[in-house]
Amino acid sequence: MAIQVLLVGAVIGLVGWLAANALDNLARGSIATGFGFLSRPSNFEVGECLIPCSAADSYGRAFLVGLLNTLKVGGIGLVLTTLLGTLIGIGLLSSNWLAARLARVYVELVRNVPLLLQLFLWYAVITEALPGPRQALSPLPNVFLSNRGLMVPMLAASPAWLSVGIAVIAVVVILLIIGRWRRRPLPPLMAGSLLVGAALLAWLAWGAPTALDVPHLAGFNFRGGMAFSPEFLALLLGLVMYTAAFIAEIVRSGILAVDPGQTEAARALGLSPGLILRLVILPQALRLIVPPLTSQHLNLLKNSSLAVAIGYPDVVSVLDTTINQTGQAIEGVAMIMGVFLVINLTLSALMNWYNARIQLR
Amino acid sequence: MRREWVAAAWTVLTLAMASGVAQAGTTFDAVKARGFVQCGTNVGLAGFSSPDSNGRWTGLDVDICRAVATALFGDAEKVKFIPLSTQQRFTALQSGEVDLLSRNTTWTLTRDTENGLHFAPATFYDGQGFMVAKKAGIKSALELDGASICVQTGTTTELNLSDYFRSHKMTFQSVVIEALSEVNHAFFSGRCDVLTSDTSQLASIRAADAPNPDDYVILPELISKEPLAPAVRHGDDQWFDLVRWVVFATLEAEERGITSKTVDAALTSPDPTVQRLLGVQPGVGHSLGIDDKWVYNVIKQVGNYGEIFQRNVGKESPLKLDRGVNALWTQGGLMYSPPFR
Ligand SMILES: N[C@@H](CCC(=O)N[C@@H](CS)C(=O)NCC(=O)O)C(=O)O
């Protein structure tokens, strides 16, 4: 106990000494300090914005734009990598020789090449192998693939879509409340039809708009529709494929760890293979899978900071630029660390909560 | 792996640990005691700072480092070159990793003040330009509305770009990449319609990195002022004076018509200003704390500004840049040295 107190005291003392020294040195070198820069105009353009943004905005807003870009690639990445990883993990155990081999080759190949190289590879494939915007490939009508990215049509902006969103959220909340009150959820069919019905009503109420915003060539690039930039696609592909290789191994080992006697018993009871997987194996395997899965999810989020290497404007990239334009490295690095700490602690908390729910009680 | 923010984090640590790197006189004394200058240069920018086929650093920025080393030690080889990325350069100087930053760096108000730097006189007056593929058929920057533009992070380039498009009510899509090699790659592969940087750097990239240099043109507009200047950190006036006067010496020598070939003959010149400059009459070294023959040594070993320019970026180089505004003031340019007395 005494040693621990001493240790904590020493650490606090050291940090304090470092901080005082840093401030002293910065002042001596007349280098600016503090977070005042956040409200000053940034004067640089962020390449992709989920909320309206321009160079006239503040550094603070540029930071927010970068943060949203990180969350976008992270959020989509987590879902896709979990799906892909599970699929490949099951593939590893498949009794189909070819499927099992392919899954194994995938895992060994992807797991053993540094992620940064894979990102460069994907980026090069997209920018070099795909044609320019004028010769864009069009695999589906109004969908264009070129070295400027993937352009897809989008429903044209209309207040109807906001109403549909609100209706869906409202119904979900009501369903949850009813579920609580009845102490068991409504039957899926009923809940589903309620949801669809509400969304449909909201849509019809606005005159059932169907207008599409279609991408079209204008000048140098495509305009309109929804665009996924080569930087975003390369980063997403790289992160998803890389992390999926690790998740596949986790899924495989989790399933293998379930006592084979369980499968035999289930088979003896006459359950079909699909039911055995769903009712017997997965519920037990999940308990083993979730904790290591969480750390893979955290890895994906942290690795998203490699974005700057291929030009995706994530939060690290934006803060890098900020550090360079303001010269305030300490503040910038602190913000980068703060962002990842908060994101990752939140995700950990969610996963821990989920993990606690699926444990045997 | 994340090179530049490892560097940034590392800087944070060094800034925190170093107990006062920048006291008055300490840089000058530390360099003297160490026996060589630590000079921050570009990782690879043909004409300004790049290793030649024998691994020897060459370029205009590199020669400024050599000139400073010559002034201090009488030997142009007493330099250690530390290649720095755009991202690392200021923190490397602030934290004392380099004594001098000679790396195509634009002198701006923010850098001079908030970054805690002092700039010596510009060694190259540049301006930002745009490079496009010839086959795009573009003649002016005003035709660039809606273009995708590749730019390197952490440069003045990034800011001027936004300013220019805003003031001309045009839009663009920026692709901001960290490493220059990747920026160039993205441009030459067609990911971007336009590459933007200081014009001299565009010329350098076109000469050294383009698959076929003739396929690319640099548009006529210069959208900014980019005085590229060597920098030192605040806190050591003696060191700052030395760097500043070394640059002036190369200009003064050119103005007096003294080159590395003629400097020996000039020693016997009857002209008192030349005698003072070359240390035949004592005076120019003492107040700087160095040898009176320093200008002679610099010109003899490195050359005057005109020689440095022509051999690295001018007619004798692949870049073939004109002197333009970088001519001496006597020839209508901006290069001007205060009197040596
Ligand atoms: N003069 C500008 C730009 C200087 C700059 O860093 N230019 C880039 C683009 S050519 C460069 O030299 N990059 C080389 C590298 O990072 O390897 C400034 O000081 O911000």
XYZ file of C-alpha atoms and ligand atoms in Angstrom:
722
model
C 0.000 0.000 0.000
C 2.677 2.472 1.024
C 4.610 1.622 -2.117
C 1.570 2.241 -4.262
C 0.975 5.641 -2.701
C 4.622 6.500 -3.225
C 4.450 5.371 -6.838
C 1.336 7.389 -7.616
C 2.926 10.384 -5.944
C 6.085 9.960 -7.998
C 4.152 9.699 -11.249
C 2.119 12.816 -10.455
C 5.297 14.626 -9.529
C 7.010 13.588 -12.758
C 4.060 14.658 -14.924
C 3.909 17.972 -13.109
C 7.620 18.519 -13.589
C 7.398 17.666 -17.291
C 4.435 19.999 -17.760
C 6.117 22.876 -15.962
C 9.281 22.333 -17.959
C 7.368 22.219 -21.241
C 5.520 25.458 -20.495
C 8.774 27.066 -19.491
C 10.495 25.978 -22.700
C 7.580 27.043 -24.857
C 7.544 30.456 -23.223
C 11.298 30.798 -23.668
C 10.983 29.896 -27.348
C 7.970 32.251 -27.561
C 5.774 29.473 -28.929
C 2.027 30.030 -28.565
C 0.079 27.888 -26.082
C -3.565 27.284 -25.187
C -6.687 26.321 -27.107
C -7.631 29.803 -28.295
C -6.898 28.764 -31.869
C -10.017 26.572 -31.920
C -12.279 29.555 -32.512
C -10.066 31.143 -35.179
C -10.814 30.623 -38.884
C -8.932 27.607 -40.157
C -8.463 28.815 -43.759
C -7.964 25.322 -45.026
C -10.452 23.172 -46.861
C -11.346 19.692 -45.588
C -11.831 17.327 -48.531
C -14.956 15.529 -47.311
C -17.629 16.939 -45.048
C -20.668 15.260 -43.516
C -21.845 18.649 -42.284
C -21.528 21.831 -44.347
C -17.977 23.089 -44.125
C -15.649 25.606 -45.729
C -12.268 27.192 -45.235
C -13.992 30.118 -43.531
C -14.989 27.862 -40.606
C -13.071 27.682 -37.366
C -10.422 25.132 -36.446
C -13.005 23.819 -33.983
C -15.465 23.042 -36.753
C -12.750 21.537 -38.942
C -11.960 19.282 -35.989
C -15.624 18.264 -35.767
C -15.706 17.526 -39.494
C -12.625 15.336 -39.128
C -14.112 13.591 -36.117
C -17.286 12.775 -38.058
C -15.156 11.386 -40.886
C -13.368 9.142 -38.390
C -16.688 7.973 -36.967
C -18.033 7.364 -40.482
C -15.200 5.088 -41.549
C -15.047 3.518 -38.086
C -18.784 2.870 -37.819
C -19.197 1.364 -41.263
C -15.903 -0.485 -40.840
C -16.915 -2.131 -37.540
C -20.129 -3.542 -38.983
C -18.551 -4.806 -42.198
C -15.469 -6.286 -40.563
C -17.560 -8.160 -38.009
C -19.725 -9.659 -40.749
C -16.787 -10.536 -42.971
C -14.694 -11.877 -40.098
C -17.513 -14.109 -38.847
C -18.111 -15.430 -42.339
C -14.456 -16.261 -42.862
C -14.171 -17.689 -39.351
C -17.005 -20.111 -40.106
C -15.342 -20.747 -43.473
C -12.149 -21.807 -41.694
C -14.111 -24.607 -40.034
C -16.080 -25.524 -43.112
C -16.138 -29.180 -44.111
C -15.909 -27.952 -47.698
C -12.211 -28.346 -48.523
C -12.052 -25.446 -50.980
C -13.888 -22.999 -48.707
C -11.669 -23.897 -45.749
C -8.471 -23.542 -47.846
C -9.527 -20.207 -49.304
C -10.398 -18.860 -45.876
C -7.021 -20.016 -44.541
C -5.113 -18.426 -47.407
C -7.023 -15.197 -46.878
C -6.242 -15.092 -43.174
C -2.545 -15.852 -43.564
C -2.067 -13.419 -46.425
C -3.913 -10.488 -44.940
C -2.811 -10.947 -41.356
C 0.882 -10.984 -42.176
C 1.207 -7.904 -44.381
C 1.470 -4.525 -42.623
C -1.755 -2.563 -42.811
C -0.070 0.575 -44.140
C 1.148 -1.360 -47.169
C -2.314 -2.745 -47.748
C -3.749 0.768 -47.659
C -1.212 1.962 -50.224
C -2.078 -1.049 -52.334
C -5.821 -0.395 -52.278
C -5.283 3.257 -52.948
C -3.012 2.492 -55.884
C -5.476 -0.052 -57.251
C -8.309 2.467 -57.138
C -6.374 5.418 -58.548
C -4.277 3.547 -61.116
C -6.479 0.707 -62.302
C -9.737 2.597 -62.598
C -10.340 4.953 -65.544
C -10.703 8.723 -65.277
C -14.122 10.288 -64.686
C -14.829 10.711 -68.406
C -14.364 6.991 -69.072
C -15.962 5.943 -65.785
C -17.242 2.381 -65.505
C -20.965 2.119 -64.984
C -21.729 -1.331 -63.532
C -25.351 -0.333 -62.846
C -27.390 2.487 -64.332
C -26.430 5.808 -62.750
C -23.671 4.191 -60.684
C -20.175 5.271 -61.687
C -16.811 3.911 -60.708
C -13.675 5.874 -61.625
C -10.411 7.037 -60.126
C -12.515 9.761 -58.464
C -14.370 7.141 -56.445
C -17.784 5.519 -56.411
C -20.768 7.702 -57.270
C -24.261 6.428 -56.544
C -27.688 8.025 -56.921
C -29.314 9.289 -53.790
C -32.905 10.135 -52.935
C -33.250 13.820 -53.614
C -33.453 15.925 -50.468
C -37.048 16.294 -49.257
C -38.655 16.952 -45.884
C -40.360 13.571 -46.305
C -37.169 11.711 -45.364
C -36.887 13.573 -42.103
C -40.478 12.660 -41.242
C -39.846 9.018 -42.118
C -36.823 9.021 -39.802
C -38.797 10.587 -36.971
C -41.672 8.137 -37.472
C -39.330 5.146 -37.328
C -37.604 6.390 -34.169
C -40.952 7.112 -32.528
C -42.245 3.617 -33.294
C -39.056 2.011 -31.966
C -39.408 3.931 -28.719
C -43.068 2.943 -28.398
C -42.204 -0.702 -29.095
C -39.530 -0.630 -26.414
C -41.935 0.840 -23.895
C -44.620 -1.724 -24.730
C -42.031 -4.494 -24.489
C -41.029 -3.348 -21.004
C -44.588 -3.114 -19.900
C -45.539 -6.584 -21.219
C -42.205 -7.946 -19.936
C -41.576 -9.498 -23.324
C -41.182 -7.970 -26.787
C -44.000 -7.891 -29.314
C -43.897 -10.704 -31.878
C -41.397 -9.765 -34.632
C -43.993 -9.827 -37.389
C -46.225 -7.373 -35.592
C -43.365 -5.067 -34.623
C -42.049 -5.158 -38.188
C -45.369 -4.277 -39.773
C -45.852 -1.425 -37.310
C -42.454 -0.001 -38.303
C -42.990 -0.319 -42.043
C -46.520 0.995 -41.755
C -45.452 4.118 -39.881
C -42.624 4.813 -42.341
C -44.975 4.331 -45.288
C -47.592 6.660 -43.794
C -45.017 9.401 -43.226
C -43.782 9.023 -46.795
C -47.304 9.094 -48.285
C -48.191 12.127 -46.183
C -45.570 14.135 -48.114
C -46.948 12.989 -51.457
C -44.701 9.939 -51.839
C -41.641 11.674 -53.366
C -39.427 9.457 -55.547
C -37.109 11.997 -57.160
C -33.504 10.813 -57.379
C -30.373 12.927 -57.244
C -28.300 11.302 -59.977
C -24.540 11.736 -60.367
C -23.556 13.376 -63.649
C -20.354 14.652 -65.200
C -19.910 18.396 -64.864
C -16.537 19.900 -65.715
C -13.756 17.951 -64.077
C -15.755 15.679 -61.812
C -19.080 14.102 -61.086
C -21.629 16.234 -59.292
C -24.819 15.192 -57.532
C -25.682 11.845 -55.980
C -23.626 10.394 -53.204
C -19.865 10.075 -53.567
C -17.464 7.706 -51.863
C -13.953 9.041 -52.446
C -11.036 6.765 -53.388
C -9.425 7.697 -50.071
C -12.488 6.590 -48.118
C -12.899 3.393 -50.121
C -9.233 2.443 -49.824
C -9.209 3.080 -46.092
C -12.466 1.208 -45.536
C -11.375 -1.769 -47.636
C -7.985 -1.933 -45.941
C -9.356 -1.684 -42.406
C -12.225 -4.103 -42.982
C -10.154 -6.790 -44.682
C -7.237 -6.531 -42.270
C -9.318 -6.649 -39.110
C -11.567 -9.398 -40.506
C -8.574 -11.741 -40.692
C -8.054 -11.426 -36.945
C -11.756 -11.667 -36.190
C -11.960 -14.858 -38.275
C -9.374 -16.504 -36.040
C -11.218 -15.376 -32.935
C -14.503 -16.749 -34.251
C -12.842 -20.021 -35.233
C -11.240 -20.535 -31.840
C -14.433 -19.517 -30.053
C -16.443 -22.138 -31.915
C -13.790 -24.806 -31.466
C -13.721 -24.154 -27.745
C -17.317 -25.353 -27.385
C -17.172 -28.952 -26.180
C -17.790 -31.300 -29.157
C -19.981 -33.346 -26.801
C -22.537 -30.543 -27.046
C -22.786 -30.933 -30.798
C -23.084 -34.672 -30.485
C -25.806 -34.373 -27.890
C -27.701 -31.886 -30.048
C -27.359 -34.152 -33.042
C -28.608 -37.079 -30.963
C -31.675 -34.984 -30.189
C -32.245 -34.679 -33.919
C -31.464 -30.954 -34.385
C -30.473 -29.833 -37.883
C -26.901 -28.462 -38.403
C -28.235 -24.907 -38.816
C -30.185 -25.119 -35.581
C -27.201 -26.655 -33.784
C -25.080 -23.671 -34.815
C -27.745 -21.151 -33.827
C -29.095 -22.672 -30.628
C -26.202 -24.621 -29.176
C -22.841 -23.493 -30.448
C -23.132 -19.741 -31.043
C -24.649 -18.812 -27.670
C -21.737 -20.533 -25.927
C -19.079 -19.446 -28.396
C -20.167 -15.798 -28.201
C -19.104 -15.631 -24.570
C -15.587 -16.521 -25.606
C -15.609 -14.411 -28.726
C -16.854 -11.072 -27.475
C -13.955 -9.948 -25.245
C -11.179 -10.489 -27.843
C -13.521 -9.172 -30.534
C -13.708 -5.929 -28.604
C -9.989 -5.436 -28.830
C -10.103 -6.005 -32.582
C -12.792 -3.354 -32.828
C -10.627 -0.996 -30.849
C -7.731 -1.781 -33.169
C -9.784 -0.918 -36.208
C -10.707 2.440 -34.747
C -7.115 3.224 -33.817
C -5.774 2.069 -37.167
C -8.150 4.448 -38.904
C -5.577 7.100 -37.987
C -3.431 5.777 -40.838
C -5.859 7.733 -43.027
C -3.465 10.637 -43.454
C -1.084 8.428 -45.426
C -3.611 8.118 -48.227
C -5.280 11.471 -47.818
C -8.577 10.648 -46.106
C -9.436 13.668 -43.965
C -9.966 11.908 -40.635
C -9.591 13.628 -37.301
C -5.841 12.943 -37.151
C -5.311 14.383 -40.601
C -7.247 17.536 -39.741
C -5.402 17.941 -36.451
C -2.084 17.346 -38.214
C -2.831 20.233 -40.496
C -3.950 22.273 -37.514
C -0.715 21.515 -35.670
C 1.240 22.617 -38.682
C -0.636 25.806 -39.312
C -0.727 26.890 -35.679
C 2.518 25.312 -34.513
C 0.760 24.060 -31.383
C 1.870 20.450 -31.328
C 1.172 19.773 -27.666
C -2.463 20.866 -27.852
C -2.988 18.979 -31.117
C -1.467 15.743 -29.904
C -3.469 16.012 -26.681
C -6.657 16.364 -28.728
C -5.782 13.330 -30.856
C -5.185 11.268 -27.741
C -8.364 12.573 -26.113
C -10.475 11.690 -29.140
C -9.266 8.114 -29.368
C -9.487 7.640 -25.635
C -13.114 8.763 -25.549
C -14.154 6.774 -28.628
C -12.446 3.615 -27.464
C -13.588 3.818 -23.853
C -17.165 4.290 -25.071
C -16.923 1.289 -27.348
C -15.341 -0.803 -24.587
C -18.136 0.131 -22.220
C -20.753 -0.894 -24.775
C -19.040 -4.183 -25.482
C -18.616 -4.903 -21.764
C -22.282 -4.271 -21.216
C -23.132 -6.636 -24.066
C -20.653 -9.192 -22.762
C -22.216 -9.070 -19.304
C -25.647 -9.649 -20.811
C -24.687 -12.803 -22.672
C -22.780 -14.392 -19.790
C -24.234 -17.383 -17.970
C -25.997 -16.251 -14.871
C 4.484 3.622 -38.210
C 2.720 6.944 -37.878
C 5.931 8.746 -38.529
C 4.920 12.345 -38.155
C 2.824 12.141 -35.114
C 5.282 9.928 -33.430
C 7.601 12.807 -34.242
C 5.129 15.285 -32.834
C 4.671 13.260 -29.660
C 8.401 12.917 -29.407
C 8.751 16.655 -29.730
C 6.287 17.143 -26.959
C 8.534 14.987 -24.825
C 11.757 16.701 -25.818
C 10.183 20.091 -25.288
C 9.159 18.868 -21.886
C 12.525 17.385 -20.984
C 15.021 19.777 -22.491
C 15.851 22.181 -19.740
C 16.235 25.355 -21.715
C 17.648 24.604 -25.150
C 17.437 28.161 -26.251
C 19.286 30.422 -23.901
C 21.163 33.400 -25.308
C 24.296 32.298 -27.121
C 23.750 28.627 -26.456
C 23.133 27.523 -30.033
C 26.238 29.259 -31.306
C 28.378 27.834 -28.503
C 26.810 24.387 -28.726
C 27.442 24.163 -32.466
C 31.028 25.309 -32.024
C 31.649 22.817 -29.267
C 30.035 20.029 -31.275
C 32.201 20.754 -34.293
C 29.505 20.573 -36.959
C 26.188 22.184 -37.898
C 22.985 20.170 -37.757
C 20.963 21.341 -40.691
C 17.326 20.433 -41.376
C 16.734 19.932 -45.094
C 14.144 18.444 -47.407
C 13.815 14.672 -47.686
C 14.172 14.928 -51.425
C 13.433 17.901 -53.641
C 15.630 18.016 -56.726
C 17.507 21.306 -56.981
C 16.941 22.274 -53.366
C 17.903 19.294 -51.324
C 18.412 15.789 -52.588
C 21.135 13.175 -52.484
C 23.026 12.721 -55.777
C 24.021 9.364 -57.240
C 26.944 9.147 -54.799
C 24.711 9.863 -51.830
C 26.080 13.380 -51.410
C 23.465 16.002 -50.543
C 23.146 18.710 -53.177
C 20.860 21.655 -53.783
C 20.339 25.315 -53.076
C 19.075 24.772 -49.537
C 21.892 22.324 -48.879
C 24.496 24.833 -50.064
C 23.224 27.395 -47.575
C 23.918 24.861 -44.791
C 27.382 24.272 -46.222
C 28.000 28.019 -46.375
C 27.109 28.428 -42.697
C 29.407 25.535 -41.773
C 32.206 27.066 -43.834
C 31.807 30.431 -42.150
C 31.990 28.853 -38.714
C 34.539 26.079 -39.224
C 36.279 26.992 -42.513
C 35.132 23.634 -43.844
C 32.032 23.064 -45.996
C 31.835 19.422 -44.921
C 31.241 20.134 -41.234
C 27.481 19.675 -41.603
C 25.152 16.891 -40.721
C 22.042 16.911 -42.891
C 18.837 15.894 -41.209
C 16.066 15.335 -43.769
C 12.734 16.541 -42.413
C 9.185 16.133 -43.671
C 6.885 19.109 -43.961
C 5.310 17.977 -40.723
C 8.459 17.572 -38.709
C 10.361 20.662 -39.696
C 9.231 23.222 -37.125
C 9.171 20.909 -34.157
C 12.648 19.658 -35.095
C 13.936 23.212 -34.941
C 12.000 24.173 -31.815
C 13.190 21.146 -29.906
C 16.841 21.648 -30.828
C 17.194 18.617 -33.076
C 18.525 20.943 -35.778
C 20.352 24.260 -35.431
C 19.200 25.600 -38.747
C 16.241 24.867 -40.996
C 17.049 25.315 -44.665
C 14.138 23.562 -46.283
C 12.081 25.509 -48.836
C 10.180 27.102 -45.984
C 8.038 30.167 -46.524
C 8.552 33.113 -44.215
C 5.180 34.050 -42.751
C 4.003 36.118 -39.838
C 2.638 33.155 -37.881
C 5.796 31.149 -38.253
C 7.925 34.119 -37.307
C 5.922 34.724 -34.144
C 3.786 31.844 -32.847
C 6.180 29.141 -34.000
C 9.059 30.934 -32.341
C 11.256 31.183 -35.431
C 13.565 33.825 -36.875
C 13.968 33.954 -40.618
C 17.207 34.852 -42.356
C 16.881 36.679 -45.699
C 15.055 34.734 -48.402
C 17.299 32.566 -50.529
C 14.628 32.033 -53.168
C 11.613 34.204 -53.908
C 8.885 31.908 -55.112
C 5.125 31.889 -55.631
C 2.509 29.171 -55.612
C 1.402 27.744 -58.933
C -0.641 24.952 -60.468
C 0.481 22.052 -62.612
C -1.938 20.171 -64.885
C -1.713 17.506 -67.533
C -1.160 19.064 -70.946
C -3.913 16.988 -72.498
C -6.512 18.626 -70.236
C -6.065 21.703 -72.434
C -6.248 24.179 -69.566
C -4.643 27.577 -70.071
C -5.438 29.455 -66.886
C -6.030 28.785 -63.213
C -9.404 30.482 -63.612
C -10.603 27.421 -65.527
C -10.080 25.150 -62.524
C -13.562 25.399 -60.993
C -14.624 22.008 -59.621
C -11.239 20.354 -60.018
C -9.707 17.790 -57.672
C -6.463 19.214 -56.337
C -3.633 17.292 -54.683
C -1.717 19.138 -52.001
C 0.697 18.216 -49.256
C -0.358 18.653 -45.668
C 1.247 21.238 -43.413
C 2.205 23.763 -46.062
C 1.328 27.366 -46.770
C 0.165 25.874 -50.061
C -2.908 24.419 -48.385
C -3.990 27.838 -47.127
C -3.297 29.863 -50.285
C -5.286 27.342 -52.255
C -8.427 27.890 -50.184
C -7.938 31.664 -50.289
C -7.539 31.737 -54.060
C -10.601 29.634 -54.803
C -12.698 31.530 -52.303
C -11.747 34.905 -53.700
C -12.561 33.744 -57.230
C -15.819 32.091 -56.136
C -14.695 28.722 -57.420
C -14.948 25.343 -55.717
C -12.454 22.513 -55.571
C -12.053 19.146 -53.969
C -8.875 18.901 -51.949
C -6.931 15.685 -51.548
C -4.523 16.355 -48.704
C -1.791 13.758 -48.325
C 1.043 13.585 -45.862
C 4.046 12.324 -47.838
C 5.163 14.142 -50.969
C 5.813 10.876 -52.806
C 2.173 9.881 -52.297
C 0.949 13.326 -53.337
C 2.912 13.062 -56.569
C 1.712 9.539 -57.105
C -1.927 10.549 -56.696
C -1.444 13.363 -59.207
C 0.432 11.402 -61.852
C -2.040 8.508 -61.618
C -4.896 10.892 -62.440
C -6.568 10.950 -59.025
C -6.260 14.736 -59.114
C -6.629 17.133 -62.007
C -4.186 19.563 -60.480
C -1.046 19.525 -58.363
C -0.285 22.688 -56.477
C 2.842 23.849 -54.691
C 5.520 26.526 -54.903
C 6.350 26.862 -58.597
C 9.987 25.938 -58.136
C 8.859 22.755 -56.440
C 6.445 21.978 -59.256
C 9.341 22.387 -61.682
C 11.426 20.080 -59.521
C 8.698 17.451 -59.272
C 8.059 17.649 -63.003
C 11.751 17.227 -63.803
C 12.400 14.454 -61.313
C 9.157 12.518 -60.823
C 6.892 12.873 -63.869
C 6.686 9.767 -66.081
C 7.153 12.160 -69.000
C 7.888 15.797 -68.039
C 6.627 17.120 -71.385
C 3.103 15.898 -70.634
C 2.645 18.482 -67.885
C 2.377 22.256 -67.863
C 2.640 24.801 -65.100
C -0.106 27.423 -65.429
C 0.986 31.054 -65.681
C -0.749 32.352 -62.519
C 1.264 32.789 -59.356
C -1.268 32.975 -56.551
C 0.945 33.826 -53.593
C 4.249 35.157 -52.362
C 6.544 32.434 -51.056
C 9.810 33.867 -49.822
C 11.750 30.687 -49.012
C 14.154 31.448 -46.214
C 16.437 29.668 -43.736
C 15.165 29.766 -40.166
C 16.590 29.508 -36.659
C 14.748 29.398 -33.346
C 14.237 32.361 -31.058
C 16.680 32.970 -28.288
C 20.155 33.163 -29.804
C 20.870 36.428 -31.580
C 24.517 35.592 -32.273
C 23.558 32.464 -34.163
C 20.787 34.293 -36.016
C 23.238 37.061 -37.027
C 25.695 34.508 -38.353
C 23.142 32.731 -40.546
C 21.761 36.021 -41.792
C 25.151 37.437 -42.766
C 26.262 34.249 -44.455
C 23.319 34.635 -46.842
C 24.199 38.295 -47.366
C 27.830 37.393 -48.036
C 26.873 35.206 -51.003
C 24.869 38.131 -52.420
C 27.534 40.726 -51.746
C 30.172 38.585 -53.413
C 28.027 38.202 -56.510
C 27.434 41.938 -56.609
C 31.210 42.554 -56.433
C 31.750 39.994 -59.185
C 33.650 37.613 -56.936
C 33.157 33.911 -57.714
C 34.751 30.742 -56.392
C 37.112 30.919 -59.395
C 38.121 34.562 -58.974
C 38.166 34.842 -55.203
C 41.897 34.115 -54.938
C 42.702 36.837 -57.433
C 40.334 39.202 -55.628
C 42.485 38.933 -52.503
C 44.928 41.344 -54.129
C 42.190 43.782 -55.182
C 42.975 47.397 -54.288
C 39.263 48.053 -53.580
C 38.901 48.589 -49.812
C 35.364 47.164 -49.726
C 36.610 43.943 -51.316
C 39.583 43.869 -48.945
C 37.245 44.204 -45.984
C 34.805 41.630 -47.337
C 37.448 38.995 -47.879
C 39.200 39.634 -44.592
C 42.381 41.089 -46.101
C 41.611 44.000 -43.836
C 40.318 42.714 -40.501
C 36.788 43.445 -39.251
C 33.993 41.312 -40.699
C 34.623 38.262 -38.561
C 35.316 39.676 -35.155
C 31.847 41.020 -34.357
C 30.255 37.749 -35.419
C 32.667 35.773 -33.264
C 34.312 33.983 -36.192
C 37.405 34.113 -38.384
C 37.919 37.272 -40.488
C 38.490 35.137 -43.574
C 35.011 33.619 -43.387
C 33.628 35.271 -46.516
C 36.680 34.186 -48.470
C 36.154 30.612 -47.266
C 32.457 30.592 -48.100
C 32.963 31.915 -51.635
C 35.945 29.681 -52.259
C 34.250 26.482 -51.083
C 30.571 27.047 -51.857
C 30.418 29.958 -54.287
C 28.462 33.187 -54.544
C 24.664 33.275 -54.793
C 24.668 33.355 -58.594
C 26.836 30.236 -58.728
C 24.722 28.439 -56.162
C 21.557 29.334 -58.079
C 22.763 28.362 -61.529
C 24.296 25.066 -60.510
C 21.278 23.846 -58.542
C 18.150 25.288 -60.091
C 19.287 27.532 -62.967
C 20.562 26.925 -66.450
C 23.165 24.373 -65.432
C 20.505 22.198 -63.753
C 17.600 20.074 -65.013
C 15.154 22.594 -63.524
C 16.315 25.419 -65.826
C 14.647 28.163 -63.785
C 15.213 31.812 -64.738
C 16.759 34.166 -62.226
C 13.596 36.314 -62.480
C 12.980 38.118 -59.183
C 15.908 36.205 -57.740
C 18.353 38.360 -59.704
C 20.437 40.926 -57.858
C 18.824 44.293 -57.224
C 21.322 45.781 -59.653
C 19.678 43.657 -62.330
C 16.099 44.409 -61.405
C 15.722 41.560 -58.922
C 15.061 41.440 -55.165
C 18.419 40.129 -53.962
C 20.061 42.837 -51.934
C 22.698 42.798 -49.228
C 23.227 45.561 -46.661
C 26.767 46.940 -46.648
C 29.583 44.904 -45.128
C 31.213 47.375 -42.823
N 6.987 26.789 -49.032
C 5.868 26.060 -48.522
C 5.854 24.629 -48.985
C 7.069 23.868 -48.576
C 6.909 22.347 -48.673
O 6.984 21.640 -47.678
N 6.693 21.841 -49.868
C 6.458 20.452 -50.038
C 5.831 20.214 -51.371
S 6.943 20.319 -52.729
C 7.725 19.669 -49.853
O 8.795 20.211 -49.987
N 7.624 18.376 -49.530
C 8.729 17.494 -49.440
C 8.545 16.392 -48.460
O 7.789 16.548 -47.481
O 9.164 15.363 -48.642
C 5.860 26.116 -47.019
O 6.849 26.531 -46.423
O 4.869 25.732 -46.414
